[in-house]
């Protein structure tokens, strides 16, 4: 049972976000972006009010002090779709007391006017999310591996640094929208800028300057490098992007990606061609908000979408969709 003084409020600063959402994620071995840069450079600037904490006034002290027990991020993208992440109760002794559920329900309330609300859940929590109206609409497999096949690479077409190609930003936003079902130009703009300083981002172009592939890579707290998103018009384009990105990291580095498992091509890329190993599975789940009409009554990124079946290899991250 939660204590009477428990309340949920927005984080007061990026410093508070890093002390809770980021630190607790590292404690849980979630392996976030190095130094919290994915939060500092992308998520927080996109919507600072999306970061929430659950707090109590500590008892038995002359001057009561606030203690933070739980965290969550409830971000609403430009197209009115919402996404939940960093749902954590920090101390093991405070779990299963209702603190997490209250911060989770407040996040749902904050996103209630969204068209759809999504999250990526681990298998053991799927039944709990179903109680809140979420249903599974996709599977994600986390792969780890090394640069095993660099000498096998055959370049396919021109690759450009996305940070040096602002004229391609609209195409990247459209590709992200077409592939994952959420339109989020503010987020993608920050994501591109983030990888220009703290990682790498590449786009493949054909002779007509059409983007036929888009991939990013950044260092993680553990020392691994995470690739994501990875969108490509063909399996060869996808392999070309991954291999080019791996070549940016020091020799001997290890890599990870959260792969969207809609088609056999994803498994072929990461297991058969690259020799990476599957480590964990997550489930993309959605529930309806209240802002549903005839133009958005279909869940984002459904299995049957041609854009999903052809060209979606890895998500941006399990935290943000």
XYZ file of N, CA and C in Angstrom, residues 35-257:
669
model
N 26.419 8.442 -20.865
C 26.257 9.711 -20.151
C 24.846 10.269 -20.233
N 23.897 9.417 -20.589
C 22.512 9.880 -20.672
C 22.250 10.795 -21.847
N 23.093 10.726 -22.868
C 22.955 11.670 -23.979
C 21.687 11.475 -24.789
N 21.153 10.256 -24.842
C 19.888 10.069 -25.558
C 18.764 10.850 -24.878
N 18.810 10.928 -23.545
C 17.824 11.720 -22.808
C 18.152 13.207 -22.912
N 19.402 13.565 -22.648
C 19.796 14.982 -22.616
C 19.644 15.655 -23.970
N 20.006 14.948 -25.037
C 20.062 15.579 -26.352
C 18.788 15.399 -27.175
N 17.956 14.396 -26.821
C 16.803 14.098 -27.669
C 15.476 14.143 -26.908
N 15.313 13.252 -25.932
C 13.997 13.099 -25.302
C 13.601 14.310 -24.478
N 14.513 14.798 -23.659
C 14.168 15.939 -22.817
C 13.885 17.195 -23.647
N 14.723 17.521 -24.632
C 14.396 18.680 -25.467
C 13.095 18.516 -26.254
N 12.753 17.279 -26.621
C 11.516 17.057 -27.369
C 10.293 17.397 -26.528
N 10.284 16.968 -25.270
C 9.148 17.267 -24.387
C 9.572 17.134 -22.928
N 10.075 18.201 -22.319
C 10.551 18.126 -20.929
C 9.484 17.641 -19.948
N 8.228 18.020 -20.165
C 7.160 17.668 -19.221
C 6.792 16.195 -19.250
N 7.374 15.434 -20.185
C 7.018 14.014 -20.299
C 7.656 13.165 -19.206
N 8.660 13.680 -18.516
C 9.370 12.912 -17.494
C 8.703 13.130 -16.135
N 8.195 12.029 -15.554
C 7.451 12.083 -14.304
C 8.161 11.277 -13.218
N 7.933 11.662 -11.965
C 8.423 10.901 -10.827
C 7.321 10.786 -9.777
N 7.364 9.694 -9.032
C 6.489 9.507 -7.886
C 7.277 9.754 -6.608
N 6.758 10.590 -5.713
C 7.521 10.997 -4.530
C 6.709 10.835 -3.247
N 7.425 10.749 -2.126
C 6.808 10.771 -0.800
C 7.555 11.791 0.067
N 6.911 12.210 1.134
C 7.579 12.985 2.176
C 8.043 11.992 3.233
N 9.347 11.891 3.415
C 9.890 10.913 4.349
C 9.419 11.205 5.766
N 9.000 10.150 6.445
C 8.435 10.287 7.787
C 9.530 10.227 8.858
N 9.199 10.751 10.039
C 10.102 10.639 11.174
C 11.233 11.631 11.181
N 11.152 12.642 10.328
C 12.196 13.653 10.303
C 11.593 15.002 10.682
N 12.374 15.795 11.393
C 11.884 17.093 11.850
C 11.510 17.975 10.668
N 12.400 18.031 9.694
C 12.117 18.733 8.447
C 11.922 17.681 7.361
N 10.672 17.492 6.967
C 10.380 16.427 6.011
C 11.078 16.684 4.675
N 11.637 15.615 4.140
C 12.314 15.699 2.862
C 11.611 14.803 1.843
N 11.598 15.271 0.609
C 10.978 14.492 -0.463
C 11.926 13.372 -0.895
N 11.353 12.196 -1.103
C 12.110 11.062 -1.622
C 11.424 10.573 -2.886
N 12.207 10.390 -3.936
C 11.663 9.923 -5.215
C 11.720 8.398 -5.255
N 10.577 7.781 -5.556
C 10.481 6.321 -5.537
C 10.325 5.701 -6.922
N 9.688 6.407 -7.859
C 9.349 5.792 -9.147
C 9.509 6.803 -10.271
N 9.702 6.284 -11.476
C 9.871 7.151 -12.645
C 9.120 6.588 -13.838
N 8.828 7.477 -14.792
C 8.273 7.074 -16.075
C 8.430 8.249 -17.033
N 8.424 7.966 -18.313
C 8.384 8.995 -19.347
C 7.138 8.742 -20.184
N 6.326 9.788 -20.366
C 5.101 9.694 -21.157
C 5.162 10.775 -22.223
N 5.790 10.451 -23.345
C 6.035 11.453 -24.379
C 4.927 11.423 -25.424
N 4.507 12.611 -25.854
C 3.512 12.714 -26.919
C 4.192 13.336 -28.130
N 4.201 12.589 -29.232
C 4.873 13.061 -30.428
C 4.002 14.046 -31.199
N 4.566 14.617 -32.273
C 3.895 15.678 -33.009
C 2.541 15.251 -33.566
N 2.383 13.979 -33.908
C 1.137 13.534 -34.538
C 0.095 13.078 -33.527
N 0.353 13.321 -32.234
C -0.591 13.009 -31.154
C -0.577 11.550 -30.733
N 0.398 10.775 -31.171
C 0.597 9.436 -30.622
C 1.549 9.525 -29.429
N 1.291 8.712 -28.400
C 2.100 8.748 -27.188
C 2.919 7.479 -27.020
N 3.971 7.569 -26.190
C 4.810 6.401 -25.934
C 5.313 6.455 -24.499
N 5.360 5.287 -23.850
C 5.787 5.169 -22.453
C 7.160 4.503 -22.360
N 7.973 4.999 -21.440
C 9.319 4.435 -21.260
C 9.847 4.778 -19.874
N 10.968 4.178 -19.520
C 11.651 4.411 -18.238
C 10.695 4.258 -17.048
N 9.914 3.198 -17.101
C 8.964 2.890 -16.019
C 9.696 2.039 -14.994
N 10.125 2.674 -13.889
C 10.994 2.011 -12.917
C 10.623 2.434 -11.495
N 10.598 1.480 -10.573
C 10.619 1.784 -9.143
C 12.052 1.551 -8.693
N 12.688 2.610 -8.194
C 14.134 2.592 -8.004
C 14.657 1.572 -7.016
N 14.037 1.469 -5.845
C 14.536 0.576 -4.804
C 13.701 -0.698 -4.747
N 14.376 -1.830 -4.697
C 13.668 -3.114 -4.667
C 12.712 -3.214 -3.484
N 13.063 -2.595 -2.368
C 12.217 -2.676 -1.163
C 10.918 -1.892 -1.310
N 10.837 -1.020 -2.306
C 9.630 -0.216 -2.505
C 8.743 -0.755 -3.625
N 9.117 -1.874 -4.202
C 8.324 -2.452 -5.290
C 7.163 -3.274 -4.743
N 6.173 -3.448 -5.582
C 4.952 -4.200 -5.254
C 4.178 -3.551 -4.109
N 4.267 -2.224 -4.034
C 3.510 -1.477 -3.034
C 2.529 -0.496 -3.683
N 2.484 -0.509 -5.019
C 1.562 0.362 -5.727
C 2.165 1.656 -6.228
N 3.421 1.947 -5.871
C 4.039 3.194 -6.308
C 4.215 3.221 -7.828
N 4.633 2.101 -8.382
C 4.805 2.041 -9.824
C 3.483 2.174 -10.561
N 2.456 1.499 -10.062
C 1.154 1.540 -10.729
C 0.591 2.959 -10.752
N 0.782 3.699 -9.674
C 0.256 5.059 -9.630
C 0.959 5.975 -10.625
N 2.275 5.846 -10.748
C 2.978 6.683 -11.714
C 2.630 6.249 -13.132
N 2.402 4.939 -13.337
C 1.993 4.422 -14.643
C 0.612 4.959 -15.019
N -0.318 4.932 -14.086
C -1.665 5.428 -14.371
C -1.677 6.926 -14.638
N -0.816 7.679 -13.929
C -0.724 9.117 -14.199
C -0.186 9.364 -15.602
N 0.778 8.543 -16.024
C 1.311 8.671 -17.376
C 0.224 8.408 -18.416
N -0.598 7.388 -18.178
C -1.714 7.119 -19.091
C -2.699 8.283 -19.119
N -2.947 8.871 -17.953
C -3.843 10.024 -17.892
C -3.266 11.196 -18.680
N -1.967 11.427 -18.545
C -1.330 12.514 -19.283
C -1.418 12.318 -20.788
N -1.450 11.052 -21.223
C -1.502 10.739 -22.654
C -2.915 10.373 -23.117
N -3.903 10.588 -22.277
C -5.259 10.099 -22.582
C -5.840 10.702 -23.855
N -5.420 11.917 -24.228
C -5.946 12.531 -25.446
C -5.167 12.110 -26.689
N -4.200 11.199 -26.534
C -3.463 10.684 -27.688
C -4.368 9.829 -28.557
N -3.953 9.668 -29.802
C -4.660 8.720 -30.668
C -4.368 7.290 -30.219
N -3.087 6.987 -30.085
C -2.637 5.683 -29.606
C -1.519 5.888 -28.589
N -1.410 4.944 -27.662
C -0.352 4.959 -26.651
C 0.411 3.645 -26.774
N 1.727 3.731 -26.941
C 2.526 2.531 -27.143
C 3.590 2.348 -26.078
N 4.135 1.142 -26.029
C 5.270 0.820 -25.169
C 5.912 -0.464 -25.682
N 7.133 -0.716 -25.241
C 7.808 -1.983 -25.500
C 7.996 -2.690 -24.170
N 7.388 -3.850 -24.012
C 7.419 -4.550 -22.741
C 8.156 -5.871 -22.810
N 8.803 -6.243 -21.701
C 9.417 -7.569 -21.617
C 8.311 -8.603 -21.434
N 8.618 -9.847 -21.794
C 7.597 -10.888 -21.822
C 6.895 -11.068 -20.482
N 7.655 -10.994 -19.375
C 7.057 -11.263 -18.074
C 6.110 -10.161 -17.604
N 6.101 -9.010 -18.292
C 5.203 -7.920 -17.908
C 4.023 -7.755 -18.859
N 3.975 -8.536 -19.925
C 2.908 -8.382 -20.916
C 1.531 -8.542 -20.284
N 1.374 -9.516 -19.395
C 0.058 -9.745 -18.787
C -0.388 -8.554 -17.956
N 0.561 -7.855 -17.336
C 0.207 -6.666 -16.556
C -0.235 -5.524 -17.462
N 0.458 -5.340 -18.574
C 0.075 -4.278 -19.499
C -1.286 -4.571 -20.145
N -1.580 -5.829 -20.345
C -2.895 -6.187 -20.910
C -4.024 -5.763 -19.974
N -3.761 -5.776 -18.667
C -4.776 -5.341 -17.709
C -5.114 -3.861 -17.888
N -4.177 -3.106 -18.466
C -4.395 -1.681 -18.705
C -4.856 -1.407 -20.130
N -5.245 -2.463 -20.853
C -5.813 -2.288 -22.179
C -4.847 -2.380 -23.332
N -3.588 -2.745 -23.086
C -2.607 -2.869 -24.157
C -2.693 -4.245 -24.810
N -2.430 -4.279 -26.113
C -2.363 -5.543 -26.841
C -1.067 -5.583 -27.652
N -0.566 -6.788 -27.901
C 0.707 -6.964 -28.606
C 0.506 -6.787 -30.105
N 1.390 -5.997 -30.724
C 1.323 -5.768 -32.169
C 2.686 -5.875 -32.840
N 3.627 -6.545 -32.225
C 4.934 -6.704 -32.846
C 5.955 -7.227 -31.861
N 7.007 -7.819 -32.378
C 8.066 -8.390 -31.544
C 9.415 -7.788 -31.916
N 10.249 -7.595 -30.904
C 11.576 -7.018 -31.068
C 12.593 -7.961 -30.425
N 13.657 -8.269 -31.138
C 14.725 -9.108 -30.596
C 15.997 -8.285 -30.472
N 16.606 -8.319 -29.304
C 17.890 -7.641 -29.108
C 19.011 -8.589 -29.531
N 19.862 -8.115 -30.443
C 21.020 -8.878 -30.925
C 22.313 -8.211 -30.465
N 23.313 -9.027 -30.170
C 24.671 -8.547 -29.908
C 25.636 -9.238 -30.852
N 26.700 -8.543 -31.237
C 27.682 -9.183 -32.093
C 28.887 -8.312 -32.350
N 29.788 -8.837 -33.155
C 31.000 -8.122 -33.537
C 31.001 -7.897 -35.046
N 32.015 -7.173 -35.501
C 32.150 -6.897 -36.931
C 32.832 -8.095 -37.585
N 32.041 -9.139 -37.842
C 32.600 -10.409 -38.315
C 32.832 -10.453 -39.819
N 32.075 -9.633 -40.571
C 32.069 -9.811 -42.023
C 32.442 -8.550 -42.776
N 33.286 -7.717 -42.198
C 33.634 -6.461 -42.856
C 34.254 -6.684 -44.227
N 35.051 -7.749 -44.362
C 35.723 -7.983 -45.636
C 34.770 -8.484 -46.711
N 33.535 -8.822 -46.332
C 32.564 -9.314 -47.302
C 31.699 -8.202 -47.868
N 31.871 -6.985 -47.349
C 30.988 -5.901 -47.735
C 31.196 -5.489 -49.188
N 30.108 -5.355 -49.911
C 30.104 -4.732 -51.223
C 29.218 -3.511 -51.131
N 29.796 -2.319 -51.314
C 28.989 -1.104 -51.185
C 27.928 -1.079 -52.278
N 26.774 -0.537 -51.919
C 25.626 -0.593 -52.821
C 25.360 0.709 -53.548
N 25.520 1.831 -52.858
C 25.199 3.134 -53.428
C 25.860 4.203 -52.560
N 25.638 5.454 -52.878
C 26.278 6.541 -52.141
C 25.754 6.636 -50.716
N 26.668 6.822 -49.765
C 26.305 7.043 -48.365
C 26.715 8.447 -47.967
N 25.833 9.139 -47.219
C 26.131 10.502 -46.775
C 25.897 10.607 -45.281
N 26.645 11.510 -44.645
C 26.473 11.813 -43.234
C 25.193 12.631 -43.076
N 24.236 12.144 -42.284
C 22.951 12.832 -42.188
C 23.094 14.211 -41.561
N 24.083 14.383 -40.682
C 24.269 15.682 -40.047
C 24.736 16.731 -41.042
N 25.366 16.301 -42.127
C 25.861 17.219 -43.149
C 24.927 17.302 -44.344
N 23.732 16.729 -44.205
C 22.777 16.681 -45.322
C 21.398 17.136 -44.867
N 21.275 18.409 -44.421
C 19.984 18.879 -43.909
C 18.873 18.806 -44.941
N 19.233 18.800 -46.223
C 18.217 18.727 -47.261
C 17.498 17.377 -47.260
N 18.052 16.388 -46.557
C 17.431 15.057 -46.500
C 16.513 14.885 -45.300
N 16.462 15.889 -44.402
C 15.717 15.708 -43.155
C 14.254 15.377 -43.392
N 13.613 16.041 -44.333
C 12.197 15.758 -44.604
C 12.009 14.314 -45.050
N 12.951 13.804 -45.859
C 12.863 12.406 -46.283
C 13.027 11.462 -45.090
N 13.923 11.812 -44.160
C 14.128 10.958 -42.987
C 12.887 10.947 -42.103
N 12.266 12.115 -41.933
C 11.033 12.198 -41.153
C 9.942 11.370 -41.817
N 9.822 11.479 -43.143
C 8.803 10.712 -43.871
C 9.069 9.215 -43.779
N 10.349 8.830 -43.849
C 10.683 7.402 -43.778
C 10.365 6.849 -42.394
N 10.717 7.597 -41.362
C 10.388 7.194 -39.994
C 8.878 7.051 -39.835
N 8.131 8.002 -40.337
C 6.669 7.969 -40.242
C 6.095 6.775 -41.001
N 6.554 6.604 -42.238
C 6.031 5.533 -43.082
C 6.339 4.155 -42.497
N 7.460 4.056 -41.792
C 7.891 2.753 -41.287
C 7.296 2.426 -39.930
N 7.316 3.368 -38.993
C 6.866 3.043 -37.639
C 5.449 3.512 -37.328
N 4.883 4.359 -38.209
C 3.495 4.762 -38.014
C 3.299 5.977 -37.132
N 4.390 6.609 -36.667
C 4.280 7.834 -35.870
C 5.042 8.950 -36.586
N 4.394 10.106 -36.719
C 5.082 11.245 -37.346
C 5.646 12.124 -36.236
N 6.975 12.283 -36.209
C 7.636 12.968 -35.097
C 8.843 13.782 -35.584
N 8.590 14.833 -36.373
C 9.701 15.636 -36.914
C 10.559 16.288 -35.836
N 9.960 16.718 -34.722
C 10.758 17.325 -33.653
C 11.762 16.314 -33.115
N 11.290 15.105 -32.837
C 12.157 14.053 -32.322
C 13.260 13.708 -33.319
N 12.914 13.500 -34.582
C 13.910 13.106 -35.582
C 14.942 14.215 -35.776
N 14.517 15.472 -35.724
C 15.471 16.565 -35.824
C 16.508 16.515 -34.716
N 16.048 16.292 -33.473
C 16.985 16.155 -32.352
C 17.839 14.897 -32.500
N 17.250 13.817 -32.998
C 17.970 12.546 -33.146
C 19.126 12.686 -34.128
N 18.877 13.368 -35.240
C 19.924 13.589 -36.233
C 21.049 14.439 -35.632
N 20.689 15.504 -34.920
C 21.690 16.373 -34.323
C 22.493 15.631 -33.258
N 21.830 14.814 -32.465
C 22.491 14.009 -31.434
C 23.582 13.139 -32.047
N 23.271 12.479 -33.161
C 24.239 11.568 -33.761
C 25.328 12.300 -34.536
N 25.149 13.585 -34.771
C 26.216 14.348 -35.408
C 27.338 14.647 -34.427
N 27.025 14.632 -33.125
C 28.006 14.972 -32.094
C 28.414 13.767 -31.252
N 27.452 12.912 -30.918
C 27.696 11.823 -29.969
C 27.611 10.435 -30.617
N 27.521 10.387 -31.929
C 27.430 9.105 -32.617
C 27.628 9.302 -34.102
N 26.968 8.453 -34.885
C 27.091 8.521 -36.334
C 25.727 8.246 -36.950
N 25.445 8.931 -38.052
C 24.209 8.695 -38.779
C 24.477 8.728 -40.266
N 23.981 7.733 -40.987
C 24.211 7.631 -42.418
C 22.899 7.439 -43.168
N 22.841 8.013 -44.349
C 21.734 7.753 -45.263
C 22.312 7.243 -46.579
N 21.652 6.275 -47.165
C 22.002 5.808 -48.502
C 21.079 6.491 -49.506
N 21.655 7.012 -50.600
C 20.872 7.697 -51.626
C 21.025 6.973 -52.964
N 19.955 6.965 -53.746
C 20.076 6.457 -55.102
C 20.443 7.611 -56.041
N 20.469 7.373 -57.337
C 20.909 8.388 -58.294
C 19.963 9.576 -58.373
N 18.732 9.389 -57.920
C 17.752 10.484 -57.922
C 17.706 11.202 -56.576
N 18.693 10.939 -55.714
C 18.771 11.528 -54.370
C 17.629 11.091 -53.459
N 17.020 9.983 -53.784
C 16.011 9.410 -52.897
C 16.714 8.589 -51.823
N 16.290 8.758 -50.560
C 16.851 7.981 -49.461
C 16.345 6.539 -49.544
N 17.272 5.595 -49.667
C 16.911 4.174 -49.745
C 17.370 3.415 -48.509
N 17.986 4.121 -47.568
C 18.409 3.508 -46.312
C 18.802 4.583 -45.313
N 18.603 4.304 -44.026
C 18.840 5.278 -42.969
C 19.217 4.503 -41.715
N 20.392 4.827 -41.137
C 20.817 4.128 -39.927
C 21.654 5.023 -39.035
N 21.587 4.764 -37.726
C 22.357 5.526 -36.745
C 23.054 4.571 -35.779
N 24.127 5.059 -35.140
C 24.848 4.279 -34.135
C 25.420 5.219 -33.085
N 25.317 4.829 -31.805
C 25.879 5.632 -30.712
C 26.459 4.715 -29.647
N 27.419 5.248 -28.854
C 28.000 4.441 -27.777
C 27.060 4.342 -26.584
N 27.142 3.224 -25.877
C 26.321 2.985 -24.698
C 27.186 3.023 -23.442
N 26.522 3.040 -22.306
C 27.230 3.109 -21.035
C 28.139 1.901 -20.829
N 27.739 0.743 -21.352
C 28.509 -0.487 -21.165
C 29.761 -0.560 -22.023
N 29.851 0.316 -23.024
C 30.958 0.243 -23.972
C 30.554 -0.332 -25.310
N 29.348 -0.955 -25.385
C 28.836 -1.426 -26.661
C 28.394 -0.229 -27.509
N 28.137 -0.505 -28.794
C 27.584 0.497 -29.707
C 26.220 0.002 -30.189
N 25.215 0.865 -30.071
C 23.853 0.467 -30.485
C 23.512 1.056 -31.836
N 23.037 0.193 -32.728
C 22.570 0.601 -34.049
C 21.052 0.696 -34.027
N 20.536 1.824 -34.441
C 19.100 2.014 -34.496
C 18.767 3.496 -34.639
N 17.838 3.844 -35.520
C 17.037 2.917 -36.298
C 17.835 2.353 -37.473
N 17.248 1.368 -38.115
C 17.801 0.841 -39.358
C 16.638 0.592 -40.308
N 16.505 1.482 -41.282
C 15.499 1.361 -42.332
C 16.231 1.193 -43.654
N 15.780 0.294 -44.517
C 16.438 0.096 -45.808
C 15.480 -0.550 -46.791
N 15.650 -0.201 -48.070
C 14.769 -0.718 -49.109
C 15.110 -2.134 -49.535
N 16.250 -2.642 -49.086
C 16.614 -4.022 -49.427
C 17.544 -4.564 -48.353
N 17.683 -5.864 -48.355
C 18.582 -6.515 -47.402
C 20.027 -6.087 -47.633
N 20.417 -5.931 -48.898
C 21.783 -5.501 -49.197
C 22.038 -4.077 -48.706
N 21.057 -3.190 -48.877
C 21.197 -1.835 -48.348
C 21.362 -1.870 -46.830
N 20.569 -2.714 -46.173
C 20.643 -2.806 -44.710
C 22.023 -3.268 -44.262
N 22.562 -4.310 -44.923
C 23.891 -4.788 -44.565
C 24.952 -3.733 -44.848
N 24.811 -3.031 -45.948
C 25.751 -1.963 -46.292
C 25.777 -0.915 -45.177
N 24.598 -0.481 -44.703
C 24.528 0.515 -43.639
C 25.166 0.016 -42.349
N 24.819 -1.200 -41.936
C 25.359 -1.733 -40.682
C 26.878 -1.821 -40.746
N 27.398 -2.295 -41.847
C 28.844 -2.472 -41.961
C 29.569 -1.132 -41.992
N 28.986 -0.166 -42.686
C 29.589 1.176 -42.700
C 29.584 1.781 -41.291
N 28.493 1.603 -40.565
C 28.411 2.150 -39.212
C 29.406 1.466 -38.289
N 29.504 0.136 -38.368
C 30.458 -0.571 -37.509
C 31.882 -0.105 -37.741
N 32.187 0.261 -38.973
C 33.543 0.696 -39.303
C 33.910 2.024 -38.627
N 32.915 2.746 -38.102
C 33.170 4.014 -37.417
C 33.722 3.790 -36.004
N 33.446 2.645 -35.415
C 33.871 2.367 -34.037
C 35.276 1.766 -34.017
N 35.957 1.826 -32.870
C 37.308 1.242 -32.789
C 37.299 -0.251 -33.104
N 38.406 -0.726 -33.610
C 38.548 -2.142 -33.917
C 38.307 -2.995 -32.671
N 37.596 -4.100 -32.835
C 37.314 -4.989 -31.724
C 36.061 -4.640 -30.940
N 35.365 -3.582 -31.340
C 34.152 -3.179 -30.625
C 33.053 -4.216 -30.772
N 32.125 -4.180 -29.831
C 30.932 -5.027 -29.908
C 29.711 -4.138 -30.102
N 28.669 -4.719 -30.708
C 27.522 -3.945 -31.152
C 26.229 -4.604 -30.683
N 25.185 -3.803 -30.649
C 23.870 -4.323 -30.300
C 22.817 -3.585 -31.099
N 21.677 -4.210 -31.296
C 20.557 -3.579 -31.981
C 19.263 -4.211 -31.502
